[in-house]
CSV table of C-alpha atoms in Angstrom, one decimal:
chain,number,residue,atom,x,y,z
A,1,MET,CA,0.3,-0.3,-0.2
A,2,PRO,CA,1.0,3.7,-0.6
A,3,LYS,CA,2.7,6.0,2.0
A,4,THR,CA,0.0,7.2,3.6
A,5,SER,CA,1.0,11.0,4.4
A,6,ALA,CA,-0.6,14.5,6.7
A,7,ASN,CA,-2.6,15.5,3.2
A,8,ARG,CA,-6.4,15.1,3.1
A,9,TYR,CA,-7.1,12.2,0.5
A,10,PHE,CA,-9.1,13.2,-3.2
A,11,THR,CA,-12.2,12.5,-3.3
A,12,SER,CA,-11.9,12.2,-7.0
A,13,THR,CA,-9.4,9.3,-6.8
A,14,ALA,CA,-12.3,7.7,-4.2
A,15,VAL,CA,-14.9,8.4,-6.4
A,16,PHE,CA,-13.0,6.6,-9.6
A,17,LEU,CA,-11.7,4.3,-8.0
A,18,ASN,CA,-15.0,2.6,-6.5
A,19,GLU,CA,-16.5,2.6,-9.9
A,20,VAL,CA,-13.0,0.8,-11.0
A,21,LEU,CA,-14.3,-1.8,-8.1
A,22,LYS,CA,-18.2,-2.1,-8.6
A,23,LEU,CA,-17.0,-3.0,-12.6
A,24,SER,CA,-14.8,-5.6,-11.5
A,25,ILE,CA,-17.0,-7.4,-9.1
A,26,SER,CA,-20.3,-6.6,-11.8
A,27,ILE,CA,-17.2,-8.0,-14.9
A,28,TRP,CA,-16.8,-11.1,-12.7
A,29,VAL,CA,-20.3,-11.6,-11.2
A,30,ALA,CA,-21.4,-10.9,-15.2
A,31,TYR,CA,-18.7,-14.1,-16.4
A,32,LEU,CA,-20.0,-16.7,-14.0
A,33,GLU,CA,-23.5,-16.4,-15.0
A,34,ARG,CA,-22.1,-16.8,-18.6
A,35,ARG,CA,-20.5,-19.5,-18.3
A,36,LYS,CA,-23.5,-21.3,-16.4
A,37,VAL,CA,-25.4,-20.2,-19.7
A,38,ASP,CA,-23.1,-21.2,-22.2
A,39,GLY,CA,-22.2,-24.9,-19.7
A,40,PRO,CA,-19.0,-26.2,-19.2
A,41,LYS,CA,-17.9,-27.6,-22.5
A,42,VAL,CA,-17.9,-24.0,-24.3
A,43,PRO,CA,-14.0,-22.6,-24.5
A,44,VAL,CA,-14.2,-20.0,-21.5
A,45,ALA,CA,-12.5,-17.9,-24.3
A,46,LYS,CA,-15.8,-18.6,-26.1
A,47,SER,CA,-17.7,-17.4,-23.3
A,48,ILE,CA,-15.7,-14.4,-22.9
A,49,LYS,CA,-17.3,-13.1,-26.3
A,50,HIS,CA,-20.2,-13.9,-25.3
A,51,LEU,CA,-20.3,-11.4,-22.2
A,52,CYS,CA,-18.8,-8.6,-24.1
A,53,GLY,CA,-21.5,-9.3,-26.9
A,54,ASP,CA,-23.8,-8.6,-23.6
A,55,VAL,CA,-22.0,-6.1,-22.2
A,56,PHE,CA,-21.6,-4.3,-26.0
A,57,ARG,CA,-25.4,-5.3,-27.1
A,58,PRO,CA,-26.5,-2.0,-29.3
A,59,ASP,CA,-29.1,-0.2,-26.4
A,60,ASN,CA,-25.5,-0.4,-24.4
A,61,TRP,CA,-25.3,3.4,-24.5
A,62,LYS,CA,-28.9,3.7,-22.9
A,63,LEU,CA,-26.6,3.5,-19.5
A,64,ALA,CA,-24.8,6.8,-20.9
A,65,ILE,CA,-27.5,8.4,-19.3
A,66,PRO,CA,-28.0,7.3,-15.7
A,67,ALA,CA,-24.1,7.8,-15.7
A,68,CYS,CA,-24.0,10.9,-16.8
A,69,LEU,CA,-27.2,12.1,-14.4
A,70,TYR,CA,-24.8,10.9,-11.1
A,71,THR,CA,-21.5,12.6,-12.2
A,72,LEU,CA,-24.1,15.6,-12.6
A,73,GLN,CA,-25.8,15.1,-9.4
A,74,ASN,CA,-22.8,14.5,-7.3
A,75,SER,CA,-20.9,17.5,-8.8
A,76,LEU,CA,-24.3,20.3,-7.3
A,77,GLN,CA,-23.7,18.3,-4.0
A,78,TYR,CA,-20.6,19.8,-3.4
A,79,ILE,CA,-21.8,22.9,-5.2
A,80,ALA,CA,-24.3,22.5,-2.3
A,81,VAL,CA,-22.5,21.7,0.5
A,82,SER,CA,-20.7,24.2,-0.1
A,83,ASN,CA,-23.2,27.3,-0.2
A,84,LEU,CA,-25.2,25.8,2.5
A,85,ASP,CA,-25.1,24.9,6.2
A,86,ALA,CA,-24.9,21.5,6.7
A,87,ALA,CA,-28.6,21.6,8.6
A,88,THR,CA,-30.0,22.8,5.8
A,89,PHE,CA,-28.4,20.5,3.2
A,90,GLN,CA,-29.5,17.6,5.1
A,91,VAL,CA,-32.9,19.0,5.2
A,92,THR,CA,-33.1,19.9,2.0
A,93,TYR,CA,-31.6,16.8,0.0
A,94,GLN,CA,-33.9,14.5,1.7
A,95,LEU,CA,-36.8,15.8,-1.3
A,96,LYS,CA,-35.0,13.6,-3.4
A,97,ILE,CA,-37.5,10.7,-2.2
A,98,LEU,CA,-40.3,12.9,-2.9
A,99,THR,CA,-38.6,13.3,-6.4
A,100,THR,CA,-38.3,9.8,-6.9
A,101,ALA,CA,-41.8,8.5,-6.4
A,102,LEU,CA,-43.0,11.0,-8.7
A,103,PHE,CA,-40.2,10.0,-11.9
A,104,SER,CA,-41.9,6.4,-10.9
A,105,VAL,CA,-45.6,8.0,-11.3
A,106,LEU,CA,-44.2,9.9,-14.2
A,107,MET,CA,-42.1,7.3,-15.8
A,108,LEU,CA,-42.9,3.6,-14.8
A,109,HIS,CA,-46.8,4.9,-14.5
A,110,ARG,CA,-46.7,3.4,-11.0
A,111,ASN,CA,-50.4,3.7,-9.0
A,112,LEU,CA,-49.7,5.3,-5.7
A,113,ASN,CA,-52.4,6.1,-3.4
A,114,ALA,CA,-52.8,9.3,-0.8
A,115,LYS,CA,-51.7,6.4,2.0
A,116,LYS,CA,-48.5,6.5,0.4
A,117,TRP,CA,-48.0,9.6,-1.0
A,118,ALA,CA,-48.6,9.9,3.4
A,119,SER,CA,-46.0,7.9,4.3
A,120,LEU,CA,-43.7,9.0,1.6
A,121,ILE,CA,-44.1,12.8,2.8
A,122,MET,CA,-43.7,11.7,6.7
A,123,LEU,CA,-40.4,9.6,5.6
A,124,THR,CA,-39.0,12.3,3.9
A,125,VAL,CA,-39.7,15.2,7.2
A,126,GLY,CA,-38.8,12.1,9.6
A,127,ILE,CA,-35.3,11.2,8.2
A,128,ALA,CA,-34.5,15.1,8.3
A,129,ILE,CA,-35.2,15.4,11.8
A,130,VAL,CA,-32.9,12.1,12.4
A,131,GLN,CA,-30.2,14.5,10.5
A,132,LEU,CA,-30.5,17.4,12.1
A,133,PRO,CA,-28.6,16.6,15.7
A,134,ALA,CA,-25.4,15.1,13.1
A,135,ALA,CA,-25.9,18.1,11.3
A,136,ALA,CA,-26.0,20.8,13.3
A,137,LYS,CA,-22.1,19.4,15.0
A,138,SER,CA,-20.5,19.9,11.2
A,139,ILE,CA,-18.5,22.6,10.5
A,140,PRO,CA,-19.6,26.5,10.9
A,141,ASP,CA,-21.1,28.7,8.1
A,142,ASN,CA,-18.4,30.1,6.0
A,143,PRO,CA,-19.4,33.9,5.5
A,144,GLU,CA,-18.8,33.0,1.3
A,145,MET,CA,-21.8,31.5,1.1
A,146,ASN,CA,-24.2,32.0,-1.2
A,147,ARG,CA,-27.2,30.3,0.3
A,148,ALA,CA,-29.5,30.5,-3.1
A,149,ILE,CA,-26.6,29.1,-5.2
A,150,GLY,CA,-26.6,26.4,-2.4
A,151,LEU,CA,-30.3,25.4,-2.7
A,152,ILE,CA,-31.0,25.7,-6.6
A,153,ALA,CA,-27.8,23.3,-6.4
A,154,VAL,CA,-29.9,21.1,-3.9
A,155,ALA,CA,-33.0,20.7,-5.2
A,156,VAL,CA,-31.9,20.4,-9.4
A,157,ALA,CA,-29.9,17.2,-7.6
A,158,CYS,CA,-32.5,15.8,-6.0
A,159,THR,CA,-34.7,15.9,-9.1
A,160,ILE,CA,-31.3,14.7,-10.3
A,161,SER,CA,-31.1,11.6,-8.5
A,162,GLY,CA,-35.0,10.4,-9.2
A,163,LEU,CA,-34.3,10.9,-12.4
A,164,ALA,CA,-31.6,8.7,-13.0
A,165,GLY,CA,-32.8,6.5,-10.0
A,166,VAL,CA,-35.7,5.4,-12.1
A,167,TYR,CA,-34.7,5.7,-15.8
A,168,PHE,CA,-32.0,3.3,-14.0
A,169,GLU,CA,-35.0,0.5,-13.4
A,170,LYS,CA,-37.0,1.5,-16.6
A,171,VAL,CA,-33.6,0.2,-18.3
A,172,LEU,CA,-33.4,-2.3,-16.1
A,173,LYS,CA,-36.6,-4.1,-15.7
A,174,GLY,CA,-37.6,-2.9,-19.8
A,175,SER,CA,-35.3,-6.1,-20.8
A,176,ASN,CA,-33.8,-9.1,-20.8
A,177,THR,CA,-30.5,-8.0,-19.9
A,178,THR,CA,-29.2,-8.9,-16.6
A,179,LEU,CA,-28.7,-6.9,-14.3
A,180,TRP,CA,-24.9,-7.7,-13.7
A,181,VAL,CA,-24.5,-7.0,-17.3
A,182,ARG,CA,-26.0,-3.7,-17.1
A,183,ASN,CA,-24.3,-2.5,-13.7
A,184,VAL,CA,-21.0,-3.5,-16.0
A,185,GLN,CA,-22.4,-1.2,-17.9
A,186,LEU,CA,-23.5,1.5,-15.8
A,187,SER,CA,-20.0,1.2,-14.0
A,188,PHE,CA,-18.5,1.3,-17.5
A,189,TYR,CA,-19.5,4.6,-18.3
A,190,SER,CA,-19.5,6.1,-14.9
A,191,LEU,CA,-15.8,5.8,-15.8
A,192,PHE,CA,-15.3,8.7,-18.1
A,193,PRO,CA,-16.7,11.8,-16.1
A,194,ALA,CA,-14.9,10.1,-13.4
A,195,PHE,CA,-11.6,10.1,-14.7
A,196,PHE,CA,-11.8,13.1,-16.9
A,197,ILE,CA,-14.2,15.5,-14.6
A,198,GLY,CA,-12.6,14.0,-11.8
A,199,VAL,CA,-9.4,13.1,-11.3
A,200,VAL,CA,-8.5,15.4,-14.8
A,201,ALA,CA,-10.1,18.3,-14.6
A,202,LYS,CA,-10.6,19.3,-10.8
A,203,ASP,CA,-6.8,17.9,-9.5
A,204,GLY,CA,-5.4,17.0,-12.2
A,205,ARG,CA,-2.2,19.1,-10.9
A,206,GLU,CA,-2.8,18.8,-7.1
A,207,ILE,CA,-2.8,14.7,-8.4
A,208,LEU,CA,0.6,15.0,-10.6
A,209,GLU,CA,2.4,16.8,-7.1
A,210,ARG,CA,1.4,14.7,-4.7
A,211,GLY,CA,0.8,11.5,-6.1
A,212,PHE,CA,-2.4,9.6,-7.0
A,213,PHE,CA,-2.8,8.3,-3.4
A,214,ASP,CA,-1.5,10.9,-1.7
A,215,GLY,CA,-3.7,10.5,2.0
A,216,TYR,CA,-5.5,6.8,1.6
A,217,ASN,CA,-5.0,4.9,4.6
A,218,ASN,CA,-7.4,1.5,6.0
A,219,VAL,CA,-10.4,3.6,6.6
A,220,VAL,CA,-9.9,5.3,2.9
A,221,TRP,CA,-9.8,1.6,1.4
A,222,SER,CA,-12.6,0.6,3.3
A,223,ALA,CA,-14.6,3.7,3.1
A,224,ILE,CA,-14.4,2.5,-1.2
A,225,GLY,CA,-15.0,-1.1,-0.3
A,226,PHE,CA,-18.7,0.1,1.9
A,227,GLN,CA,-19.9,2.8,-1.1
A,228,ALA,CA,-19.2,0.4,-4.3
A,229,PHE,CA,-20.8,-2.8,-2.2
A,230,GLY,CA,-23.8,0.0,-1.3
A,231,GLY,CA,-23.5,0.9,-4.7
A,232,ILE,CA,-24.8,-3.4,-5.7
A,233,VAL,CA,-26.4,-3.9,-3.0
A,234,VAL,CA,-29.2,-0.7,-4.9
A,235,ALA,CA,-29.0,-1.6,-8.1
A,236,LEU,CA,-30.1,-5.3,-6.3
A,237,CYS,CA,-33.1,-3.6,-4.0
A,238,VAL,CA,-34.3,-1.9,-7.8
A,239,ASN,CA,-33.8,-4.8,-9.4
A,240,TYR,CA,-35.9,-6.7,-7.3
A,241,ALA,CA,-38.2,-4.6,-6.0
A,242,ASP,CA,-38.4,-0.6,-6.3
A,243,ASN,CA,-36.4,2.4,-6.0
A,244,ILE,CA,-39.7,3.8,-3.4
A,245,ALA,CA,-38.2,0.3,-1.2
A,246,LYS,CA,-34.6,1.6,-2.0
A,247,ASN,CA,-35.3,5.2,0.0
A,248,PHE,CA,-37.0,3.1,2.8
A,249,ALA,CA,-34.6,0.6,3.0
A,250,THR,CA,-31.7,3.6,3.1
A,251,SER,CA,-34.0,5.6,5.7
A,252,ILE,CA,-33.7,2.6,7.7
A,253,SER,CA,-30.1,2.1,7.5
A,254,ILE,CA,-29.4,5.6,8.7
A,255,LEU,CA,-31.2,4.8,11.7
A,256,LEU,CA,-28.8,1.9,12.3
A,257,SER,CA,-26.3,3.8,11.8
A,258,PHE,CA,-27.0,6.4,14.8
A,259,ILE,CA,-28.0,3.6,16.5
A,260,ALA,CA,-24.7,1.9,16.2
A,261,SER,CA,-23.1,4.9,17.1
A,262,ILE,CA,-24.5,5.2,19.6
A,263,TYR,CA,-22.9,1.9,21.4
A,264,CYS,CA,-19.4,2.8,19.2
A,265,PHE,CA,-19.4,6.5,19.3
A,266,ASP,CA,-21.1,7.7,22.3
A,267,PHE,CA,-23.8,9.4,20.0
A,268,GLU,CA,-26.5,11.4,22.5
A,269,VAL,CA,-29.9,10.6,21.7
A,270,THR,CA,-31.9,13.5,21.8
A,271,ILE,CA,-35.8,14.1,21.3
A,272,GLY,CA,-35.3,15.2,18.3
A,273,PHE,CA,-33.9,11.4,17.5
A,274,MET,CA,-36.5,10.0,19.2
A,275,ILE,CA,-39.6,11.7,16.8
A,276,GLY,CA,-37.8,11.4,13.7
A,277,ALA,CA,-36.8,7.3,14.3
A,278,SER,CA,-40.3,7.3,15.5
A,279,ILE,CA,-42.0,8.9,12.0
A,280,VAL,CA,-40.1,6.5,9.5
A,281,LEU,CA,-40.4,3.9,11.6
A,282,PHE,CA,-44.4,4.4,11.4
A,283,ALA,CA,-44.1,5.3,7.7
A,284,THR,CA,-41.8,2.6,6.8
A,285,TRP,CA,-45.4,0.2,8.2
A,286,LEU,CA,-47.9,2.7,6.8
A,287,TYR,CA,-46.3,2.6,3.4
A,288,SER,CA,-46.4,-1.4,3.3
A,289,ALA,CA,-50.0,-1.8,4.8
A,290,PRO,CA,-52.5,-3.1,2.7
A,291,ASP,CA,-55.1,-0.5,2.3
A,292,GLY,CA,-58.0,-2.6,4.1
A,293,LEU,CA,-55.9,-3.0,7.4
A,294,ILE,CA,-58.4,-1.0,9.2
A,295,PRO,CA,-61.8,-2.2,9.2
A,296,LYS,CA,-64.9,-0.4,8.1
A,297,TRP,CA,-67.8,-0.7,10.4
A,298,LYS,CA,-70.7,-0.1,7.8
A,299,GLN,CA,-74.6,-1.9,7.1
A,300,GLU,CA,-74.9,-3.1,4.1
A,301,TYR,CA,-78.5,-2.4,2.8
A,302,ILE,CA,-80.1,-5.8,0.5
A,303,PRO,CA,-82.9,-4.7,-2.2
A,304,LEU,CA,-86.1,-6.4,-0.3
A,305,GLU,CA,-86.6,-8.5,-3.5
A,306,GLN,CA,-83.6,-9.8,-3.4
A,307,ALA,CA,-84.2,-11.1,-0.4
A,308,ASP,CA,-84.9,-14.7,0.8
A,309,PRO,CA,-89.0,-14.6,0.7
A,310,LYS,CA,-89.1,-17.6,3.6
A,311,SER,CA,-87.4,-15.4,6.1
A,312,ASP,CA,-88.6,-14.3,9.3
A,313,HIS,CA,-87.2,-11.2,9.3
A,314,ASP,CA,-90.2,-8.2,8.7
A,315,GLY,CA,-88.0,-5.4,9.2
A,316,LYS,CA,-88.1,-2.9,6.4
A,317,GLY,CA,-85.9,0.1,5.6
A,318,HIS,CA,-86.6,2.6,3.4
A,319,GLU,CA,-88.3,2.8,0.2
A,320,GLY,CA,-88.5,-1.3,0.6
A,321,GLU,CA,-85.5,-2.5,1.5
A,322,GLU,CA,-84.2,-4.6,4.5
A,323,ILE,CA,-81.8,-3.7,6.6
A,324,VAL,CA,-79.1,-6.9,7.0
A,325,GLY,CA,-76.3,-5.1,9.5
A,326,LYS,CA,-73.1,-7.3,9.9
A,327,SER,CA,-74.2,-8.1,13.6
A,328,SER,CA,-76.2,-10.5,15.2
A,329,ILE,CA,-79.4,-9.2,13.1
A,330,ASP,CA,-78.5,-11.3,10.9
A,331,GLY,CA,-79.9,-14.1,13.0
A,332,LEU,CA,-82.9,-12.2,15.0
A,333,LYS,CA,-86.3,-13.9,14.6
A,334,ARG,CA,-89.3,-12.5,15.3
A,335,SER,CA,-91.2,-14.5,18.0
A,336,ASP,CA,-94.8,-16.1,17.8
């Protein structure tokens, strides 16, 4: 491993290595899937050729769109963080939950009733409240911050986040191409903006002076590994569920991270955290609860002509209708 210096590592190099790691894992799993399809009698070279044909099929360009969108989203996040205090950024960035739901309705024609929209709004509010205590302890405001630019950047970033996620889901579920081949395509196209925009254009001069791996240590390498693993898990979640479920899973994971911090880093539990966590958990339950979970107590009105003519009932409602309730009225008979 390269020697670690006192300098901070370049985030652009970490993003690039994250994509390289995701690409490597995806290629390996896609190759294993290809071998399973081809069978042991097919030569390895031919399986590799088949895999290349799967990856560079005519519609592979579709994954260049979310790759560019994700790169733009990351750039806007940096702009937003540079121009907003941490608390404002954490709260406003949760709007990506709602933009994801909106694009799911527009692009995937997903039906979300009032209960589901209410649960999504509650999730947005709850996770914002949960993250406020940690954001309040962050670095103080910089007098050179431009709040208007920061808010515009975070609003556009939230919109792009929802659009890119739903577009990726649409491409993923709209063809017979496997998840791992799509992951290879996405990571492949993500390498170009990560390298040329991040590594070369943004930090190229300093990287030449200090080295590509300057500032790297075990923590940085671990972060890159977890980030790559998280990206693959997100793709799995989108493939087998959807982007909305992914947002709920992400919110629950944030709660679990804060709970782990209580034991590992003496994180102080506040009333706000308890309220926010409760809202998140309730929103998760509400979204997944069946629509008919709460019973509706009402009477059923059966027209008189549909009733059994031999019945001994003589209770009649208005306009010739017999009232039949859901209770013991059905079993009552007139005594002689």
